[in-house]
PDB file of C-alpha atoms in Angstrom:
ATOM      1  CA  VAL V   1      -2.758 -11.573   3.437  1.00  0.00           C
ATOM      2  CA  ALA V   2      -6.343 -10.972   4.992  1.00  0.00           C
ATOM      3  CA  MET V   3      -6.620  -9.687   8.406  1.00  0.00           C
ATOM      4  CA  ASP V   4      -9.129  -8.435  11.011  1.00  0.00           C
ATOM      5  CA  PRO V   5      -8.189  -4.648  11.388  1.00  0.00           C
ATOM      6  CA  LYS V   6      -9.727  -4.362  14.657  1.00  0.00           C
ATOM      7  CA  THR V   7      -7.871  -7.420  16.560  1.00  0.00           C
ATOM      8  CA  GLY V   8      -5.115  -7.921  14.051  1.00  0.00           C
ATOM      9  CA  HIS V   9      -6.113 -11.685  13.589  1.00  0.00           C
ATOM     10  CA  ILE V  10      -4.375 -13.025   9.919  1.00  0.00           C
ATOM     11  CA  LEU V  11      -7.325 -14.778   8.819  1.00  0.00           C
ATOM     12  CA  ALA V  12      -5.508 -15.545   5.455  1.00  0.00           C
ATOM     13  CA  MET V  13      -2.033 -16.080   4.191  1.00  0.00           C
ATOM     14  CA  ILE V  14      -0.771 -17.502   1.106  1.00  0.00           C
ATOM     15  CA  GLY V  15       2.560 -17.314   0.571  1.00  0.00           C
ATOM     16  CA  GLY V  16       3.720 -19.531  -2.488  1.00  0.00           C
ATOM     17  CA  ARG V  17       2.579 -22.257  -4.635  1.00  0.00           C
ATOM     18  CA  ASP V  18       3.313 -25.046  -3.062  1.00  0.00           C
ATOM     19  CA  PHE V  19       5.249 -25.998   0.250  1.00  0.00           C
ATOM     20  CA  ARG V  20       7.237 -28.681  -0.654  1.00  0.00           C
ATOM     21  CA  GLN V  21       8.657 -26.970  -3.862  1.00  0.00           C
ATOM     22  CA  SER V  22       9.368 -24.107  -1.559  1.00  0.00           C
ATOM     23  CA  LYS V  23       9.314 -23.201   1.922  1.00  0.00           C
ATOM     24  CA  PHE V  24      10.071 -19.223   1.265  1.00  0.00           C
ATOM     25  CA  ASN V  25       6.937 -17.590   2.356  1.00  0.00           C
ATOM     26  CA  ARG V  26       6.631 -14.465   0.270  1.00  0.00           C
ATOM     27  CA  ALA V  27       3.937 -12.828   2.073  1.00  0.00           C
ATOM     28  CA  TYR V  28       6.282 -12.232   5.145  1.00  0.00           C
ATOM     29  CA  GLN V  29       9.654 -12.772   3.931  1.00  0.00           C
ATOM     30  CA  ALA V  30       9.899 -11.374   0.667  1.00  0.00           C
ATOM     31  CA  LEU V  31      11.446  -8.085   0.168  1.00  0.00           C
ATOM     32  CA  ARG V  32      10.473  -6.101  -2.397  1.00  0.00           C
ATOM     33  CA  GLN V  33       9.921  -2.576  -3.767  1.00  0.00           C
ATOM     34  CA  ALA V  34       6.174  -1.035  -2.850  1.00  0.00           C
ATOM     35  CA  GLY V  35       5.814   1.235  -5.794  1.00  0.00           C
ATOM     36  CA  SER V  36       2.684   3.483  -5.793  1.00  0.00           C
ATOM     37  CA  SER V  37       1.330   1.300  -2.793  1.00  0.00           C
ATOM     38  CA  PHE V  38       3.852   3.437  -0.584  1.00  0.00           C
ATOM     39  CA  LYS V  39       2.294   6.363  -1.594  1.00  0.00           C
ATOM     40  CA  PRO V  40      -0.661   6.277   1.173  1.00  0.00           C
ATOM     41  CA  PHE V  41       2.848   6.971   3.799  1.00  0.00           C
ATOM     42  CA  VAL V  42       3.745   9.721   1.550  1.00  0.00           C
ATOM     43  CA  TYR V  43      -0.068  11.625   1.486  1.00  0.00           C
ATOM     44  CA  THR V  44      -0.253  10.706   5.409  1.00  0.00           C
ATOM     45  CA  ALA V  45       2.910  12.887   6.223  1.00  0.00           C
ATOM     46  CA  ALA V  46       1.565  15.699   3.844  1.00  0.00           C
ATOM     47  CA  ILE V  47      -2.111  15.527   5.343  1.00  0.00           C
ATOM     48  CA  ASP V  48      -0.782  15.465   8.747  1.00  0.00           C
ATOM     49  CA  ASN V  49       1.735  18.442   8.308  1.00  0.00           C
ATOM     50  CA  ASN V  50      -0.592  21.118   6.824  1.00  0.00           C
ATOM     51  CA  ARG V  51      -1.151  19.846   3.193  1.00  0.00           C
ATOM     52  CA  PHE V  52      -4.970  19.464   1.848  1.00  0.00           C
ATOM     53  CA  PRO V  53      -6.641  16.923  -0.512  1.00  0.00           C
ATOM     54  CA  ILE V  54      -7.527  20.591  -2.580  1.00  0.00           C
ATOM     55  CA  ASP V  55      -4.254  22.050  -2.396  1.00  0.00           C
ATOM     56  CA  ILE V  56      -2.679  22.657  -6.146  1.00  0.00           C
ATOM     57  CA  TYR V  57       0.386  20.988  -7.373  1.00  0.00           C
ATOM     58  CA  GLU V  58       2.004  20.692 -11.136  1.00  0.00           C
ATOM     59  CA  ASP V  59       2.352  17.797 -12.940  1.00  0.00           C
ATOM     60  CA  ASN V  60       5.349  18.510 -15.042  1.00  0.00           C
ATOM     61  CA  SER V  61       9.034  17.873 -15.888  1.00  0.00           C
ATOM     62  CA  ILE V  62      11.254  17.652 -13.620  1.00  0.00           C
ATOM     63  CA  VAL V  63      14.737  16.743 -12.408  1.00  0.00           C
ATOM     64  CA  VAL V  64      15.551  15.133  -8.869  1.00  0.00           C
ATOM     65  CA  THR V  65      18.942  15.139  -7.510  1.00  0.00           C
ATOM     66  CA  GLU V  66      19.311  12.758  -4.889  1.00  0.00           C
ATOM     67  CA  THR V  67      21.542  13.282  -1.615  1.00  0.00           C
ATOM     68  CA  ASP V  68      24.142  11.284  -3.206  1.00  0.00           C
ATOM     69  CA  GLY V  69      24.622  13.244  -6.271  1.00  0.00           C
ATOM     70  CA  THR V  70      22.686  10.969  -8.177  1.00  0.00           C
ATOM     71  CA  VAL V  71      20.366  12.684 -10.768  1.00  0.00           C
ATOM     72  CA  TRP V  72      17.426  11.214 -12.340  1.00  0.00           C
ATOM     73  CA  THR V  73      14.274  12.457 -14.516  1.00  0.00           C
ATOM     74  CA  PRO V  74      11.155  10.854 -13.384  1.00  0.00           C
ATOM     75  CA  GLU V  75       8.058   9.982 -15.517  1.00  0.00           C
ATOM     76  CA  ASN V  76       4.596   9.214 -14.769  1.00  0.00           C
ATOM     77  CA  TYR V  77       2.937   5.595 -15.391  1.00  0.00           C
ATOM     78  CA  ASP V  78       1.474   7.090 -18.861  1.00  0.00           C
ATOM     79  CA  ARG V  79       4.623   9.209 -19.721  1.00  0.00           C
ATOM     80  CA  LYS V  80       2.439  12.128 -19.774  1.00  0.00           C
ATOM     81  CA  PHE V  81       2.443  15.128 -17.551  1.00  0.00           C
ATOM     82  CA  LYS V  82      -1.312  16.898 -16.866  1.00  0.00           C
ATOM     83  CA  GLY V  83      -0.369  20.300 -15.481  1.00  0.00           C
ATOM     84  CA  PRO V  84      -2.009  21.659 -11.991  1.00  0.00           C
ATOM     85  CA  MET V  85      -3.966  19.421 -10.283  1.00  0.00           C
ATOM     86  CA  THR V  86      -5.238  18.652  -6.734  1.00  0.00           C
ATOM     87  CA  LEU V  87      -3.770  16.373  -4.372  1.00  0.00           C
ATOM     88  CA  ARG V  88      -6.715  14.148  -4.656  1.00  0.00           C
ATOM     89  CA  GLN V  89      -6.277  14.039  -8.325  1.00  0.00           C
ATOM     90  CA  GLY V  90      -2.634  13.061  -8.342  1.00  0.00           C
ATOM     91  CA  PHE V  91      -3.729  10.220  -5.440  1.00  0.00           C
ATOM     92  CA  ARG V  92      -6.458   9.402  -7.557  1.00  0.00           C
ATOM     93  CA  GLU V  93      -4.534   8.823 -10.821  1.00  0.00           C
ATOM     94  CA  SER V  94      -1.368   7.686  -8.659  1.00  0.00           C
ATOM     95  CA  ARG V  95       0.740  10.595 -10.566  1.00  0.00           C
ATOM     96  CA  ASN V  96       4.225  10.026  -9.691  1.00  0.00           C
ATOM     97  CA  ILE V  97       5.657  13.465  -9.948  1.00  0.00           C
ATOM     98  CA  ILE V  98       2.743  14.825  -7.390  1.00  0.00           C
ATOM     99  CA  ALA V  99       4.365  12.041  -5.080  1.00  0.00           C
ATOM    100  CA  LEU V 100       7.759  13.021  -5.330  1.00  0.00           C
ATOM    101  CA  LYS V 101       7.039  16.615  -5.044  1.00  0.00           C
ATOM    102  CA  LEU V 102       5.725  15.898  -1.874  1.00  0.00           C
ATOM    103  CA  ALA V 103       8.691  13.907  -0.985  1.00  0.00           C
ATOM    104  CA  GLN V 104      10.758  16.858  -1.524  1.00  0.00           C
ATOM    105  CA  ASP V 105       8.750  19.479   0.220  1.00  0.00           C
ATOM    106  CA  LEU V 106       8.381  17.058   3.113  1.00  0.00           C
ATOM    107  CA  SER V 107      11.747  15.545   3.291  1.00  0.00           C
ATOM    108  CA  PRO V 108      11.991  11.491   2.914  1.00  0.00           C
ATOM    109  CA  PRO V 109      13.413  11.189   6.996  1.00  0.00           C
ATOM    110  CA  ARG V 110       9.713  12.779   7.610  1.00  0.00           C
ATOM    111  CA  VAL V 111       8.202  10.192   5.279  1.00  0.00           C
ATOM    112  CA  ALA V 112       9.835   7.391   6.501  1.00  0.00           C
ATOM    113  CA  GLU V 113       9.001   8.418   9.894  1.00  0.00           C
ATOM    114  CA  TYR V 114       5.539   7.587   9.389  1.00  0.00           C
ATOM    115  CA  ALA V 115       5.888   4.493   7.760  1.00  0.00           C
ATOM    116  CA  LYS V 116       7.649   3.427  10.334  1.00  0.00           C
ATOM    117  CA  ALA V 117       5.232   4.356  12.858  1.00  0.00           C
ATOM    118  CA  MET V 118       2.361   2.600  11.270  1.00  0.00           C
ATOM    119  CA  GLY V 119       4.490  -0.519  11.040  1.00  0.00           C
ATOM    120  CA  ILE V 120       7.188  -0.809   8.498  1.00  0.00           C
ATOM    121  CA  SER V 121       9.890  -2.297   9.796  1.00  0.00           C
ATOM    122  CA  THR V 122      12.424  -2.493   6.946  1.00  0.00           C
ATOM    123  CA  PRO V 123      15.128  -0.337   5.786  1.00  0.00           C
ATOM    124  CA  ILE V 124      14.005   3.146   4.037  1.00  0.00           C
ATOM    125  CA  ARG V 125      16.226   4.817   1.947  1.00  0.00           C
ATOM    126  CA  ASP V 126      16.808   8.546   2.377  1.00  0.00           C
ATOM    127  CA  VAL V 127      16.368   9.533  -1.034  1.00  0.00           C
ATOM    128  CA  TYR V 128      13.274  11.550  -2.617  1.00  0.00           C
ATOM    129  CA  SER V 129      12.321   8.184  -4.637  1.00  0.00           C
ATOM    130  CA  ILE V 130      10.843   7.576  -1.283  1.00  0.00           C
ATOM    131  CA  GLY V 131       7.793   9.099  -2.874  1.00  0.00           C
ATOM    132  CA  ILE V 132       7.218   6.507  -5.042  1.00  0.00           C
ATOM    133  CA  GLY V 133       8.003   3.311  -3.292  1.00  0.00           C
ATOM    134  CA  SER V 134      11.894   2.535  -4.371  1.00  0.00           C
ATOM    135  CA  SER V 135      12.618   0.685  -1.003  1.00  0.00           C
ATOM    136  CA  GLY V 136      11.688  -2.815  -0.203  1.00  0.00           C
ATOM    137  CA  VAL V 137       8.820  -3.879   2.157  1.00  0.00           C
ATOM    138  CA  ARG V 138       6.924  -7.142   3.283  1.00  0.00           C
ATOM    139  CA  LEU V 139       3.188  -7.972   2.246  1.00  0.00           C
ATOM    140  CA  LEU V 140       2.156  -8.699   5.739  1.00  0.00           C
ATOM    141  CA  GLU V 141       3.739  -5.202   7.366  1.00  0.00           C
ATOM    142  CA  MET V 142       1.928  -3.407   4.496  1.00  0.00           C
ATOM    143  CA  VAL V 143      -1.366  -4.916   4.980  1.00  0.00           C
ATOM    144  CA  ALA V 144      -1.094  -3.990   9.144  1.00  0.00           C
ATOM    145  CA  ALA V 145       0.052  -0.532   7.978  1.00  0.00           C
ATOM    146  CA  TYR V 146      -3.063   0.056   5.817  1.00  0.00           C
ATOM    147  CA  ALA V 147      -5.197  -1.266   8.555  1.00  0.00           C
ATOM    148  CA  VAL V 148      -4.262   2.214  10.519  1.00  0.00           C
ATOM    149  CA  PHE V 149      -6.666   3.754   8.251  1.00  0.00           C
ATOM    150  CA  PRO V 150     -10.049   1.953   8.825  1.00  0.00           C
ATOM    151  CA  ASN V 151      -9.210   1.999  12.699  1.00  0.00           C
ATOM    152  CA  GLN V 152      -8.940   5.618  12.883  1.00  0.00           C
ATOM    153  CA  GLY V 153      -5.101   5.932  13.413  1.00  0.00           C
ATOM    154  CA  ILE V 154      -5.073   2.905  15.611  1.00  0.00           C
ATOM    155  CA  TYR V 155      -2.186   0.252  14.777  1.00  0.00           C
ATOM    156  CA  VAL V 156      -2.659  -3.274  15.663  1.00  0.00           C
ATOM    157  CA  HIS V 157      -0.004  -5.659  15.679  1.00  0.00           C
ATOM    158  CA  PRO V 158      -0.600  -8.915  13.271  1.00  0.00           C
ATOM    159  CA  VAL V 159      -1.594 -12.461  15.178  1.00  0.00           C
ATOM    160  CA  PRO V 160      -0.944 -15.392  13.515  1.00  0.00           C
ATOM    161  CA  VAL V 161      -1.594 -17.587  16.313  1.00  0.00           C
ATOM    162  CA  THR V 162      -4.648 -17.028  19.125  1.00  0.00           C
ATOM    163  CA  ARG V 163      -4.048 -19.653  21.018  1.00  0.00           C
ATOM    164  CA  ILE V 164      -2.102 -23.378  21.744  1.00  0.00           C
ATOM    165  CA  GLU V 165      -3.096 -26.046  23.819  1.00  0.00           C
ATOM    166  CA  ASP V 166      -1.898 -29.440  24.841  1.00  0.00           C
ATOM    167  CA  ALA V 167      -3.442 -32.692  24.128  1.00  0.00           C
ATOM    168  CA  ASP V 168      -5.619 -32.034  27.838  1.00  0.00           C
ATOM    169  CA  GLY V 169      -6.692 -28.746  26.462  1.00  0.00           C
ATOM    170  CA  ASN V 170      -4.466 -27.024  29.003  1.00  0.00           C
ATOM    171  CA  PRO V 171      -3.019 -23.553  27.583  1.00  0.00           C
ATOM    172  CA  LEU V 172       0.333 -23.097  26.411  1.00  0.00           C
ATOM    173  CA  PHE V 173       0.193 -20.109  24.662  1.00  0.00           C
ATOM    174  CA  GLN V 174      -2.459 -17.110  24.723  1.00  0.00           C
ATOM    175  CA  SER V 175      -1.846 -14.304  22.173  1.00  0.00           C
ATOM    176  CA  THR V 176      -2.361 -10.741  23.298  1.00  0.00           C
ATOM    177  CA  THR V 177      -3.422  -7.751  20.967  1.00  0.00           C
ATOM    178  CA  THR V 178      -1.267  -4.993  20.957  1.00  0.00           C
ATOM    179  CA  ARG V 179      -2.347  -1.537  19.621  1.00  0.00           C
ATOM    180  CA  ARG V 180      -0.942   1.750  19.870  1.00  0.00           C
ATOM    181  CA  ALA V 181      -2.129   5.202  18.396  1.00  0.00           C
ATOM    182  CA  VAL V 182       0.017   6.403  15.342  1.00  0.00           C
ATOM    183  CA  LEU V 183      -1.785   8.912  13.526  1.00  0.00           C
ATOM    184  CA  ARG V 184      -4.710  11.297  14.510  1.00  0.00           C
ATOM    185  CA  PRO V 185      -8.393  10.131  13.838  1.00  0.00           C
ATOM    186  CA  ALA V 186      -8.924  13.208  11.388  1.00  0.00           C
ATOM    187  CA  VAL V 187      -5.953  12.146   9.128  1.00  0.00           C
ATOM    188  CA  ALA V 188      -6.857   8.495   8.973  1.00  0.00           C
ATOM    189  CA  VAL V 189     -10.401   9.603   8.117  1.00  0.00           C
ATOM    190  CA  VAL V 190      -8.974  12.031   5.301  1.00  0.00           C
ATOM    191  CA  MET V 191      -6.482   9.188   3.747  1.00  0.00           C
ATOM    192  CA  THR V 192      -9.465   7.006   3.908  1.00  0.00           C
ATOM    193  CA  ASP V 193     -11.757   9.299   1.724  1.00  0.00           C
ATOM    194  CA  LEU V 194      -8.923   9.630  -0.595  1.00  0.00           C
ATOM    195  CA  MET V 195      -8.179   5.823  -0.673  1.00  0.00           C
ATOM    196  CA  ARG V 196     -11.905   5.359  -1.544  1.00  0.00           C
ATOM    197  CA  SER V 197     -11.888   8.062  -4.544  1.00  0.00           C
ATOM    198  CA  VAL V 198      -9.058   5.376  -6.294  1.00  0.00           C
ATOM    199  CA  MET V 199     -12.038   2.726  -6.338  1.00  0.00           C
ATOM    200  CA  ASP V 200     -14.909   5.145  -6.670  1.00  0.00           C
ATOM    201  CA  GLU V 201     -13.966   7.676  -8.990  1.00  0.00           C
ATOM    202  CA  LYS V 202     -13.561   7.693 -12.641  1.00  0.00           C
ATOM    203  CA  GLY V 203      -9.754   7.727 -13.437  1.00  0.00           C
ATOM    204  CA  GLY V 204      -8.869   6.299 -10.275  1.00  0.00           C
ATOM    205  CA  THR V 205      -6.464   3.383 -10.634  1.00  0.00           C
ATOM    206  CA  GLY V 206      -8.577   1.132  -8.833  1.00  0.00           C
ATOM    207  CA  TYR V 207     -11.823   1.879 -10.668  1.00  0.00           C
ATOM    208  CA  SER V 208     -12.074  -1.391 -12.393  1.00  0.00           C
ATOM    209  CA  THR V 209     -12.889  -2.997  -9.024  1.00  0.00           C
ATOM    210  CA  ARG V 210     -16.222  -1.659  -9.344  1.00  0.00           C
ATOM    211  CA  TRP V 211     -16.950  -1.498 -13.281  1.00  0.00           C
ATOM    212  CA  ARG V 212     -15.222  -4.290 -14.127  1.00  0.00           C
ATOM    213  CA  HIS V 213     -14.931  -6.764 -11.103  1.00  0.00           C
ATOM    214  CA  LYS V 214     -18.310  -5.791  -9.677  1.00  0.00           C
ATOM    215  CA  PHE V 215     -17.245  -5.463  -6.190  1.00  0.00           C
ATOM    216  CA  TYR V 216     -19.720  -2.715  -4.859  1.00  0.00           C
ATOM    217  CA  HIS V 217     -19.339  -2.622  -1.046  1.00  0.00           C
ATOM    218  CA  ALA V 218     -17.812   0.617   0.621  1.00  0.00           C
ATOM    219  CA  ALA V 219     -13.914  -0.026   0.133  1.00  0.00           C
ATOM    220  CA  ALA V 220     -10.594   1.796  -0.178  1.00  0.00           C
ATOM    221  CA  GLY V 221      -7.249   0.731  -1.489  1.00  0.00           C
ATOM    222  CA  LYS V 222      -4.360   1.583  -3.591  1.00  0.00           C
ATOM    223  CA  THR V 223      -2.295   0.052  -6.710  1.00  0.00           C
ATOM    224  CA  GLY V 224       1.326  -0.371  -7.017  1.00  0.00           C
ATOM    225  CA  THR V 225       3.813  -0.959  -9.590  1.00  0.00           C
ATOM    226  CA  THR V 226       7.602  -0.873  -9.894  1.00  0.00           C
ATOM    227  CA  ASN V 227       9.852  -0.240 -12.767  1.00  0.00           C
ATOM    228  CA  ASP V 228      10.217  -2.822 -15.432  1.00  0.00           C
ATOM    229  CA  TYR V 229       6.591  -4.372 -13.845  1.00  0.00           C
ATOM    230  CA  ARG V 230       8.646  -6.477 -11.467  1.00  0.00           C
ATOM    231  CA  ASP V 231       6.189  -6.181  -8.946  1.00  0.00           C
ATOM    232  CA  ALA V 232       2.170  -5.395  -9.042  1.00  0.00           C
ATOM    233  CA  TRP V 233       0.241  -4.757  -5.675  1.00  0.00           C
ATOM    234  CA  PHE V 234      -3.453  -4.133  -4.675  1.00  0.00           C
ATOM    235  CA  LEU V 235      -4.054  -3.514  -1.196  1.00  0.00           C
ATOM    236  CA  GLY V 236      -7.597  -2.491   0.037  1.00  0.00           C
ATOM    237  CA  PHE V 237      -9.893  -2.418   3.159  1.00  0.00           C
ATOM    238  CA  THR V 238     -13.623  -2.445   4.301  1.00  0.00           C
ATOM    239  CA  PRO V 239     -14.371  -1.231   7.792  1.00  0.00           C
ATOM    240  CA  HIS V 240     -14.086  -4.730   8.708  1.00  0.00           C
ATOM    241  CA  LEU V 241     -11.138  -6.354   6.786  1.00  0.00           C
ATOM    242  CA  VAL V 242      -8.030  -5.663   4.920  1.00  0.00           C
ATOM    243  CA  ALA V 243      -6.574  -7.804   2.386  1.00  0.00           C
ATOM    244  CA  GLY V 244      -3.213  -7.231   0.348  1.00  0.00           C
ATOM    245  CA  VAL V 245      -2.133  -8.658  -2.892  1.00  0.00           C
ATOM    246  CA  TRP V 246       1.469  -8.992  -4.345  1.00  0.00           C
ATOM    247  CA  ILE V 247       2.484 -10.592  -7.447  1.00  0.00           C
ATOM    248  CA  GLY V 248       5.912 -11.249  -8.775  1.00  0.00           C
ATOM    249  CA  VAL V 249       8.714 -13.468  -9.990  1.00  0.00           C
ATOM    250  CA  ASP V 250      11.159 -14.361  -7.214  1.00  0.00           C
ATOM    251  CA  ASP V 251      13.935 -13.217  -9.365  1.00  0.00           C
ATOM    252  CA  PRO V 252      13.423  -9.357  -9.559  1.00  0.00           C
ATOM    253  CA  ARG V 253      14.976  -9.459 -12.977  1.00  0.00           C
ATOM    254  CA  ILE V 254      12.190 -11.042 -14.392  1.00  0.00           C
ATOM    255  CA  GLY V 255       9.253  -8.639 -14.855  1.00  0.00           C
ATOM    256  CA  LEU V 256       5.177  -9.329 -15.667  1.00  0.00           C
ATOM    257  CA  ALA V 257       4.907  -8.982 -19.236  1.00  0.00           C
ATOM    258  CA  SER V 258       3.571  -4.990 -18.948  1.00  0.00           C
ATOM    259  CA  GLN V 259       0.848  -5.994 -16.322  1.00  0.00           C
ATOM    260  CA  ALA V 260       0.504  -3.180 -13.587  1.00  0.00           C
ATOM    261  CA  GLY V 261      -1.055  -3.567  -9.996  1.00  0.00           C
ATOM    262  CA  ALA V 262      -4.587  -2.827 -11.546  1.00  0.00           C
ATOM    263  CA  ALA V 263      -4.103  -5.639 -14.080  1.00  0.00           C
ATOM    264  CA  ALA V 264      -2.177  -8.309 -12.489  1.00  0.00           C
ATOM    265  CA  ALA V 265      -3.083  -8.128  -8.583  1.00  0.00           C
ATOM    266  CA  LEU V 266      -6.368  -6.001  -8.415  1.00  0.00           C
ATOM    267  CA  PRO V 267      -8.020  -9.030  -9.857  1.00  0.00           C
ATOM    268  CA  LEU V 268      -7.322 -11.478  -7.262  1.00  0.00           C
ATOM    269  CA  TRP V 269      -7.886  -8.840  -4.450  1.00  0.00           C
ATOM    270  CA  ALA V 270     -11.379  -8.054  -6.052  1.00  0.00           C
ATOM    271  CA  LYS V 271     -12.537 -11.934  -6.852  1.00  0.00           C
ATOM    272  CA  PHE V 272     -11.381 -13.043  -2.922  1.00  0.00           C
ATOM    273  CA  MET V 273     -13.161  -9.989  -1.728  1.00  0.00           C
ATOM    274  CA  LYS V 274     -16.404 -10.414  -3.316  1.00  0.00           C
ATOM    275  CA  GLU V 275     -16.154 -14.019  -2.441  1.00  0.00           C
ATOM    276  CA  VAL V 276     -15.864 -12.877   1.493  1.00  0.00           C
ATOM    277  CA  TYR V 277     -18.859 -10.879   1.301  1.00  0.00           C
TER     278      TYR V 277
END
């Protein structure tokens, strides 16, 4: 999905390979776990509640006890722990432990509150694993939510059709743009800078957009990968365009052969954005 963040106009949408084979539009109907692409909502809640990018958190082994009594031991993507780091580094490198600790500090309902305000309508479970995107989301809603950042805190509802006319040119339908303020502009600016570091700074999960795929325009974004590589995501934006890619198999039991968001989804995003620009 590609969308104009100012108007909400959907500029491109691909929901499958062949409409004759499958009429299921994965771009706005498929419900898939967000993985780390959900972390911007966690960090948005943190920044808006008196946390700062320079705050230090410990990337270490923890045991999480959920509200239903489930106990689990989370890992980072690389299965390593790096010790104390700033929130900026934790976001740039997509450290799961840091995001989970933020979810514990803030509470899952508080994180869900921000995601919903920014346009996510799907049910978000009241669990600490919200910090690493354990709930299902839709790509179109994710793209619209990410548009809040370049819009400096303004949510714009996606618009698929602007106008319908009859054979004589008489208007049958005219869309209206629905906007609402959901974030303080300062929070959106700080989050945009954090997401810029994902692509511009060495160690960022989206850094290959620059050095491998040669997309050099000012941009910000976030990768996402779920358990067993079932879902790969990359969502990113410039001041004028927001685009998101999800890659996966309809049967969620089937993974992507160890391909994370940076390997499976990011290259398509980068190629599309290079062609547009």
